[in-house]
Each structure stands twice: as C-alpha cells, then as structure tokens.
Coordinates of N, CA and C in Angstrom, one line a residue:
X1 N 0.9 -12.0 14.4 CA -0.2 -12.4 15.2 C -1.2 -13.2 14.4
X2 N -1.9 -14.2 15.2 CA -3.0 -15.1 14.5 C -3.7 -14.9 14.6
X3 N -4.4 -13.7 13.7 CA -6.1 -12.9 14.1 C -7.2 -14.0 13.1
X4 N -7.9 -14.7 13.7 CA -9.3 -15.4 13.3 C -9.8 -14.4 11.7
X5 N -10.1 -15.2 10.8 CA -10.9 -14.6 9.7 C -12.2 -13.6 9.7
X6 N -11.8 -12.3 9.8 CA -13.2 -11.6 9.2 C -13.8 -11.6 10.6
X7 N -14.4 -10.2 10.7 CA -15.6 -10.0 11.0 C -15.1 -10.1 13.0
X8 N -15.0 -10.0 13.3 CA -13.9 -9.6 14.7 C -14.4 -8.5 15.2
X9 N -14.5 -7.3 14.8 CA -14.8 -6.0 15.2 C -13.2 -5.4 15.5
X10 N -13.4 -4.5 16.2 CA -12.5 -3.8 16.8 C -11.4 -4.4 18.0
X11 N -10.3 -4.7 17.6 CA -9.3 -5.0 18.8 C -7.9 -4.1 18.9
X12 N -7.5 -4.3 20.1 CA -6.2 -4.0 20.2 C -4.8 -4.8 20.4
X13 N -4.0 -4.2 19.1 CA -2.5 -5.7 19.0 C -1.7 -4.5 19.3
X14 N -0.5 -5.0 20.3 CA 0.8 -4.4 20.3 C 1.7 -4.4 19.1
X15 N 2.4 -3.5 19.0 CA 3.7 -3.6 17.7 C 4.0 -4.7 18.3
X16 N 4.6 -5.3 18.9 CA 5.1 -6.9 18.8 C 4.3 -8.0 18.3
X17 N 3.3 -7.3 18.1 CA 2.0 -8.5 17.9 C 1.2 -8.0 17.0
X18 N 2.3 -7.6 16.1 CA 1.6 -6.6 14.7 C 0.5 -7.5 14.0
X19 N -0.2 -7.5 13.2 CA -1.0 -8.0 12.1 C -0.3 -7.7 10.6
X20 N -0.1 -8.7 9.9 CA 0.7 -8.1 8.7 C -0.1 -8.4 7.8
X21 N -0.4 -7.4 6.9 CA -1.4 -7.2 5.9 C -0.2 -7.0 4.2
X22 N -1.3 -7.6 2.9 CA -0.5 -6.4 1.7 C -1.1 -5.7 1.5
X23 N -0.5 -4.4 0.8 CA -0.8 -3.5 0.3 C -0.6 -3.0 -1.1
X24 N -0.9 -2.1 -1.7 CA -0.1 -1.3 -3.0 C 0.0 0.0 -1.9
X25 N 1.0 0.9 -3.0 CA 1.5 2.2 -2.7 C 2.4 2.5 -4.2
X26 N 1.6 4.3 -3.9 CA 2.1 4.7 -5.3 C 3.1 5.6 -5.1
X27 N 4.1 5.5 -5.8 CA 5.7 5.8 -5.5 C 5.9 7.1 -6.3
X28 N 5.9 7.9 -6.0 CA 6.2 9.5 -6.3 C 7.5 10.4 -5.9
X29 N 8.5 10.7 -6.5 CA 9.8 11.0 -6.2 C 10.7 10.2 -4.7
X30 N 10.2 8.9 -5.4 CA 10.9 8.0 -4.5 C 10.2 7.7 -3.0
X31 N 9.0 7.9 -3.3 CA 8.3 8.2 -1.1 C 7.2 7.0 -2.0
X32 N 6.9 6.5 -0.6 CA 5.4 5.6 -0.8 C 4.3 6.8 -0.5
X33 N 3.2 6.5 -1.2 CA 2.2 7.6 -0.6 C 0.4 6.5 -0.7
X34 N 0.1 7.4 -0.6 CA -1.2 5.6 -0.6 C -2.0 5.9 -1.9
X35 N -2.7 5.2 -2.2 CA -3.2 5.1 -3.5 C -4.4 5.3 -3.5
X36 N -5.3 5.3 -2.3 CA -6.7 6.3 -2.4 C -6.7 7.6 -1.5
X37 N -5.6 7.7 -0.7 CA -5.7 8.8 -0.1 C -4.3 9.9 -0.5
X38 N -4.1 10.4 -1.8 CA -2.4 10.6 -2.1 C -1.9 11.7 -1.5
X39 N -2.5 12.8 -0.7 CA -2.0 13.2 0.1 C -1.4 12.8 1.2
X40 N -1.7 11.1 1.7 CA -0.4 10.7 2.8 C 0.7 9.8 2.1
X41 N 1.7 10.5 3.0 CA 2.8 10.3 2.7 C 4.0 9.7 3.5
X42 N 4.2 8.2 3.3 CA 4.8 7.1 4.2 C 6.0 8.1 4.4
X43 N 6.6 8.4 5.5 CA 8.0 9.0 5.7 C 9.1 7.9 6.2
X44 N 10.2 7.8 5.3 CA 11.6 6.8 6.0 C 11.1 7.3 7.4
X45 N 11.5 5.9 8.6 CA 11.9 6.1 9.5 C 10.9 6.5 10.4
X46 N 9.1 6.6 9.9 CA 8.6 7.1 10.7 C 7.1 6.2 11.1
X47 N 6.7 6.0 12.1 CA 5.7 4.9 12.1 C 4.0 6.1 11.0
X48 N 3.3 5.3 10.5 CA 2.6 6.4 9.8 C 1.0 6.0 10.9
X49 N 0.5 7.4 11.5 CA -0.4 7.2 12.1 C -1.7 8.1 11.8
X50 N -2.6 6.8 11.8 CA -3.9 6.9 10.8 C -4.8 8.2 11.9
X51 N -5.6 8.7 10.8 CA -6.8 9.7 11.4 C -8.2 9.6 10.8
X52 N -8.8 10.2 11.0 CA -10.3 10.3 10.2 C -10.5 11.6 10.1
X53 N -9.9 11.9 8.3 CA -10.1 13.1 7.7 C -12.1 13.8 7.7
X54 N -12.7 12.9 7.9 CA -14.0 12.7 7.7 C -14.9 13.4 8.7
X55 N -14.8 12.2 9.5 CA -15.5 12.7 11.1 C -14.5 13.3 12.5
X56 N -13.6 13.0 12.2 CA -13.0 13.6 13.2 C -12.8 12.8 14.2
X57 N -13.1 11.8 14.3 CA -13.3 10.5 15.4 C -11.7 9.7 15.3
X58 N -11.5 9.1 16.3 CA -10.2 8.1 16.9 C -10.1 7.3 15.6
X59 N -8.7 6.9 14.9 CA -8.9 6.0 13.7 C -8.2 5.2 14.2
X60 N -8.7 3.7 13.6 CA -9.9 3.5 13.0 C -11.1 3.6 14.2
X61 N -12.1 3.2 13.2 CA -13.6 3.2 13.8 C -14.4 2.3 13.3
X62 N -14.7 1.5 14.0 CA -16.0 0.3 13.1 C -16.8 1.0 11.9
X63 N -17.5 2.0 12.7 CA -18.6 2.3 12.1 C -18.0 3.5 10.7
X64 N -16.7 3.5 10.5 CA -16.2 4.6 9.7 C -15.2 3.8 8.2
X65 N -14.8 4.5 7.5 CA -14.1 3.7 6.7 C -11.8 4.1 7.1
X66 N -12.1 4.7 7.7 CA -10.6 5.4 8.2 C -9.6 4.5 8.8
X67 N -8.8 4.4 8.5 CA -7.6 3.8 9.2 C -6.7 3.3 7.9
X68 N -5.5 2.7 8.7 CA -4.3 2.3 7.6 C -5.0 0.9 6.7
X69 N -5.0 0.6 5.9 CA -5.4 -1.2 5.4 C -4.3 -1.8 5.2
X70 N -4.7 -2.8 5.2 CA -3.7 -4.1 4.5 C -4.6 -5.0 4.8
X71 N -4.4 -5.7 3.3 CA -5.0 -7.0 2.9 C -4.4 -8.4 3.4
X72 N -5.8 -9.3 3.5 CA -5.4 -10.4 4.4 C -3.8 -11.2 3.6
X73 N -4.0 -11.4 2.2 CA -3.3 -11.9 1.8 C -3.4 -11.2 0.3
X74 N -2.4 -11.8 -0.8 CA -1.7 -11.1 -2.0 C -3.0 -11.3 -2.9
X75 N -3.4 -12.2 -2.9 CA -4.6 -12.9 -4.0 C -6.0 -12.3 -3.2
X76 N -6.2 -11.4 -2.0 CA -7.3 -10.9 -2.0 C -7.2 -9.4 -2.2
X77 N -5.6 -8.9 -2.4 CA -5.5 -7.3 -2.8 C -5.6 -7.5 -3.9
X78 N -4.7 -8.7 -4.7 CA -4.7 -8.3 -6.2 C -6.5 -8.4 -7.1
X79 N -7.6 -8.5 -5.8 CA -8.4 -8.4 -6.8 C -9.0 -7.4 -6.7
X80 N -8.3 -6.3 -6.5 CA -8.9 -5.0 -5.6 C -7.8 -3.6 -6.4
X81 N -7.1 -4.5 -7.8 CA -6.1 -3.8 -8.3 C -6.9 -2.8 -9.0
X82 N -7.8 -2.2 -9.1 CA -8.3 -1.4 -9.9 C -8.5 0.0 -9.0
X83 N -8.0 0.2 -8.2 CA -7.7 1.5 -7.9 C -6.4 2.3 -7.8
X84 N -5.5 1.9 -8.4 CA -4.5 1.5 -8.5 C -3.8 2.4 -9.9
X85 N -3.2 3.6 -9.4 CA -2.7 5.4 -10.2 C -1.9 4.7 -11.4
X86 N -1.8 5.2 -12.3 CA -0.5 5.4 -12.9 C 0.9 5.8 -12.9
X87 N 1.5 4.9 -13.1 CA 2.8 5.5 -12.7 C 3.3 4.7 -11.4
X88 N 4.5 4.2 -11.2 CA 5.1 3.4 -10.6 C 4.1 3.3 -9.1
X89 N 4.8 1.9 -9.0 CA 3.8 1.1 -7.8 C 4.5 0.1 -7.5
X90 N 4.5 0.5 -6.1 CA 4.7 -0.8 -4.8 C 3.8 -1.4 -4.6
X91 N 4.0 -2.6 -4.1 CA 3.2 -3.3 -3.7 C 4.0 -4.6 -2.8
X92 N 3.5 -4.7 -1.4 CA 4.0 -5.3 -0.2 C 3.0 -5.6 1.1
X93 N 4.2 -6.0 2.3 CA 3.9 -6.4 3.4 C 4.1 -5.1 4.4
X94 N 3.1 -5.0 5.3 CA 2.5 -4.1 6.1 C 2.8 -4.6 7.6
X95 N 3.0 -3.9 8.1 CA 3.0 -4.5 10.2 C 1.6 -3.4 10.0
X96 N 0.6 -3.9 10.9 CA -0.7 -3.1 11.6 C -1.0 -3.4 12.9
X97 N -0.9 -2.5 13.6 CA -0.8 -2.4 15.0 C -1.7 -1.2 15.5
X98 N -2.3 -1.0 17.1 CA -3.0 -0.2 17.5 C -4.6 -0.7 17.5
X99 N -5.1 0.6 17.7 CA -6.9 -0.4 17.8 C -6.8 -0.8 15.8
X100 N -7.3 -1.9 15.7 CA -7.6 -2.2 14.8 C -8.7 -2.9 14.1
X101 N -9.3 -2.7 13.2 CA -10.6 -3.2 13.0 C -10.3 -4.3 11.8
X102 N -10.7 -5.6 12.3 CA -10.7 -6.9 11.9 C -12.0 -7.0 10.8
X103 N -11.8 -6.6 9.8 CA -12.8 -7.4 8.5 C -12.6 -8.5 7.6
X104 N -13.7 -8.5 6.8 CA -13.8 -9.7 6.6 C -12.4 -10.1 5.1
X105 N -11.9 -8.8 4.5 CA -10.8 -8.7 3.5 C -9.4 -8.1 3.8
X106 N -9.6 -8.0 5.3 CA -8.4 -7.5 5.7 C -8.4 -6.6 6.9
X107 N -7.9 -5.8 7.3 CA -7.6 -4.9 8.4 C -7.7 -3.3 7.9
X108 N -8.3 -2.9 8.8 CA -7.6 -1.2 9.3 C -7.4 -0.7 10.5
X109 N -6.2 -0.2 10.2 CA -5.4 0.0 11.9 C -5.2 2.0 11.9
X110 N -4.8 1.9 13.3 CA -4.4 2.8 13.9 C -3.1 3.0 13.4
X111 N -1.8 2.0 13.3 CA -0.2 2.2 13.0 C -0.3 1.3 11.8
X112 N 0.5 2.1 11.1 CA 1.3 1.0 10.0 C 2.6 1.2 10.2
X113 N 3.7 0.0 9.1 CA 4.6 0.4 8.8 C 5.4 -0.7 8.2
X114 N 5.8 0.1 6.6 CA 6.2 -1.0 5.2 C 7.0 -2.3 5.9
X115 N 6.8 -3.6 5.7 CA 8.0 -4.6 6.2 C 9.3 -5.2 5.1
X116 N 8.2 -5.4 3.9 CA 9.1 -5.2 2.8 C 7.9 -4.5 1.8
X117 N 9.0 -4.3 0.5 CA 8.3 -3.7 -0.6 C 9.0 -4.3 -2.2
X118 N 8.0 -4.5 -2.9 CA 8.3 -4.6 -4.2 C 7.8 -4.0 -5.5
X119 N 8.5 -3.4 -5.9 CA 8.0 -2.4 -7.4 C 8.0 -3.5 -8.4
X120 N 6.9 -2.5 -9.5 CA 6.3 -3.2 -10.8 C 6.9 -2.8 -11.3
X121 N 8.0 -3.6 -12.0 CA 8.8 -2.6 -13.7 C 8.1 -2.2 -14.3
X122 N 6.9 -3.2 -14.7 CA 6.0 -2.5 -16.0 C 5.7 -1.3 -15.6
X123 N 5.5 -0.7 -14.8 CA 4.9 0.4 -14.4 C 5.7 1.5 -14.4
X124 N 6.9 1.3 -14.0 CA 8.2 2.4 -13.7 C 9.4 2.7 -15.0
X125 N 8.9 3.9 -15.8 CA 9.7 3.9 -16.6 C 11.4 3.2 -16.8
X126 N 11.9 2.6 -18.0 CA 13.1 2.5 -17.8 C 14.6 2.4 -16.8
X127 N 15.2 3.7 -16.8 CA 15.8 4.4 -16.2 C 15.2 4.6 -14.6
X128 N 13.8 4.8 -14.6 CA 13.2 5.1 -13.3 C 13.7 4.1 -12.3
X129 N 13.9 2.7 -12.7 CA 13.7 1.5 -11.9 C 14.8 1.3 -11.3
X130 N 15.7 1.8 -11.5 CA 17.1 1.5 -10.9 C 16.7 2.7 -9.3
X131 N 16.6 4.0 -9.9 CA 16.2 5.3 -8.8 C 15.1 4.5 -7.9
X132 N 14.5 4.5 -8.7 CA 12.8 4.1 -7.2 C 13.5 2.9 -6.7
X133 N 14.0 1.9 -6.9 CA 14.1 1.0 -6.2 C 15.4 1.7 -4.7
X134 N 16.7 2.2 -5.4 CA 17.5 3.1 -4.8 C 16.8 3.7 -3.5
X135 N 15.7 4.2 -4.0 CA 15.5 5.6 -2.9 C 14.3 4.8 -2.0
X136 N 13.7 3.7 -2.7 CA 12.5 3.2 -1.4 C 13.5 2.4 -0.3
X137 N 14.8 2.4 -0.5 CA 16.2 1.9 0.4 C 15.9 2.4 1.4
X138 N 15.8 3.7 1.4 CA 15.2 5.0 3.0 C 14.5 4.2 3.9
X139 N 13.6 3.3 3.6 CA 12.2 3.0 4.5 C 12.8 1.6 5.0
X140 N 14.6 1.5 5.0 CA 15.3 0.0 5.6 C 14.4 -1.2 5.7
X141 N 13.5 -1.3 4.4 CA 13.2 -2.9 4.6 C 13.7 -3.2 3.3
X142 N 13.6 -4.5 3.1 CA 13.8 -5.1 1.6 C 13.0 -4.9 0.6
X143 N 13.5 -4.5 -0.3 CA 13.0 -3.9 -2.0 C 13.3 -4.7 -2.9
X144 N 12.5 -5.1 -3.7 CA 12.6 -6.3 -4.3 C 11.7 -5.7 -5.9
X145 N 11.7 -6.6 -7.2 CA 10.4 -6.2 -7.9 C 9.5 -7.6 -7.7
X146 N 8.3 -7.1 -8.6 CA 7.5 -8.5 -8.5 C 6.7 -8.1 -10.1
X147 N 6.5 -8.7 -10.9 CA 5.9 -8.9 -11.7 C 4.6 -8.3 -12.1
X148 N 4.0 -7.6 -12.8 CA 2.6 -6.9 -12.8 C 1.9 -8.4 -12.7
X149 N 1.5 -9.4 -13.5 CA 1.3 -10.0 -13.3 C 0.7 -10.9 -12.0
X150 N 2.3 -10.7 -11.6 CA 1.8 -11.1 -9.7 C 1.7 -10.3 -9.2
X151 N 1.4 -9.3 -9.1 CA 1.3 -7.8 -8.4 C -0.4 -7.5 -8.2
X152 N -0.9 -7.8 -9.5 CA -2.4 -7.5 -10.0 C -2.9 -8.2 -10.7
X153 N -4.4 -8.2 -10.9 CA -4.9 -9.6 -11.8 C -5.4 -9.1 -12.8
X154 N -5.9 -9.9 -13.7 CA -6.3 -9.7 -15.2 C -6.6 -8.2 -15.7
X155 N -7.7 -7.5 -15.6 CA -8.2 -6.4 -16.4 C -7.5 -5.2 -15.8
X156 N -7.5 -5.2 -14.7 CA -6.5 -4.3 -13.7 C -5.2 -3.7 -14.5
X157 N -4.6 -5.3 -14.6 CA -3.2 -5.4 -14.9 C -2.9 -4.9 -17.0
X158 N -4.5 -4.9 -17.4 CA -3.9 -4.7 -18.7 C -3.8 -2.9 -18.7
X159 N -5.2 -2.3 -17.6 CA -5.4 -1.6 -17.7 C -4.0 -0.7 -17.5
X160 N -3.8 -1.2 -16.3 CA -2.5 -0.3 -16.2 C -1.3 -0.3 -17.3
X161 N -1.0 -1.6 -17.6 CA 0.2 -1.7 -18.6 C -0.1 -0.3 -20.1
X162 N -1.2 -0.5 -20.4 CA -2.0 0.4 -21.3 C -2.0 2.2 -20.9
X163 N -2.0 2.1 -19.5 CA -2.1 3.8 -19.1 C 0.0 4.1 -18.9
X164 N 0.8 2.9 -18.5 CA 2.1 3.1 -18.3 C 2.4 3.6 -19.9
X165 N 2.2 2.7 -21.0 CA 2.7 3.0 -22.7 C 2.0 4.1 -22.9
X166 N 0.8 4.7 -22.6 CA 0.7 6.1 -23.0 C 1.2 6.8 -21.8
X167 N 1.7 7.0 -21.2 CA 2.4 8.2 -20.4 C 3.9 7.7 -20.9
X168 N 4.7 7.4 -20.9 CA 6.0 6.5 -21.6 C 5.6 8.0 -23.2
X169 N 4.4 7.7 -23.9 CA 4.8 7.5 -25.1 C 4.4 9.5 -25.2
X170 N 3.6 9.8 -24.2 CA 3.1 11.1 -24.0 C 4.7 12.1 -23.6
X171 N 5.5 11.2 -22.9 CA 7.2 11.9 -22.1 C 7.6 12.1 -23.4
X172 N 8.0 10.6 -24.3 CA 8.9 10.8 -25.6 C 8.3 11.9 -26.2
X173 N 6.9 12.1 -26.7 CA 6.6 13.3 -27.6 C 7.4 14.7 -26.9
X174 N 7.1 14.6 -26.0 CA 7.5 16.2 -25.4 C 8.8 16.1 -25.1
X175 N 10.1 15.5 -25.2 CA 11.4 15.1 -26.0 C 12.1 15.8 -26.9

C-alpha cells in the first residue's frame, strides 16, 4: 500500500493492503522475539497481534506508544540501531495491517507479520549461523544474511560488534 509520508494519524489497511515496514528482531533459540519488548514472541505460522501492556486501550493508539512498528525504510531503522540486544539479530521486512497509526518514521499497527528476514553473522556466534538461519525457516519467508554494516550504522554497529567479542570470548573462558 502507498501510505503518504508521516503524520496521517490513525487508519485502517486490510492484509491485502498491508504497509510494509523494517524492522530488527532478536533471535533467541531460533524464534524472533522483539527487541524492546522481549517478552513477545513472533510464533511460526502465527499472525502476531499487538496490545497495550500499559493502558489497557485497543492497540495501537495515537495517543499511546503501543502497537507492532516497522520502519518506513532500512536507512531510517538503521539509525535507530542503538537499541538493539546482544546476541544474534534479524533484521527485515514487515507486512502491518489493522488500525494503524501513520508517523512520521514509520508505522504502528494492530497485525504484523515477518515477509522476509536477514541475520547478522557478526552478531551470531560461528556454528550458531548455520542453526538460526535453519530454524527462522519455521516463519516460511526468505532468510537471508545482511551485513552489520548494512544492517546498522556507525557507533551502533561498533557497539555491538564489541558486545558480540566479549560474549564469544566470555563462552570460550567457561570451556
């Protein structure tokens, strides 16, 4: 769907007439889970539908911060890489559908659900990268990697590389 830039308020798109946003997601025994909220947990096969842990109100909500996101485009998430866990990470295309609230860096919706996905090697131990990519297979879109680099921008991206070699180097000791 061709939703106008920013600042829209609240509308309603059909799944056929999804809004597709990026995202990151932080990959934990193979499951996407979200990266400011890590208690949710993308399920293969399931559409994931947003709430407001907060107030209690219909998600999303203008006046609230609740609902699924996805960023307008790659170069406006990657500058937003700084919240962003340790330890392996997706990062992809979104379908957003349901009431949805149109801002000015992207969307929050009522439905999500992954279209494709790509892991950061730097991020994913060795051996890990063969398994995570394997098991994000479940959620039948295309799995791909993408480069930290392109994934995330400058201080973000050292940051993390830096927290990946000390957890890496924190496993070997305890070996």
């Amino acid at each position: 769907m061709d939703v106008a830039r920013g600042g829209q308020g609240l509308i309603t798109v059909a799944r056929d007439d999804a809004v597709v946003g990026w995202r990151y997601w932080q990959v934990r025994a193979g499951r996407l889970r979200s990266v400011t909220q890590r208690h949710i947990e993308w399920k293969p096969g399931q559409v994931l539908s947003a709430r407001c842990d907060g107030a209690g109100h219909r998600a999303p909500d203008s006046g609230c911060e609740c609902g699924i996101y996805g960023s307008r485009d790659l170069e406006n998430l990657r500058e937003h890489g700084l919240c962003l866990p340790a330890g392996a990470v997706a990062v992809g295309r979104v379908a957003l559908w349901g009431r949805v609230v149109d801002d000015a860096s992207g969307w929050r919706a009522e439905f999500g659900w992954p279209l494709a996905l790509a892991v950061v090697p730097e991020l994913a131990a060795g051996s890990e990268l063969d398994a995570t990519i394997a098991a994000l297979g479940d959620y039948g879109v295309p799995v791909d990697t993408m480069a930290l680099a392109d994934a995330v921008a400058g201080v973000s991206a050292a940051i993390l590389v830096n927290q990946a070699m000390a957890e890496r180097a924190s496993r070997t000791r305890a070996d």
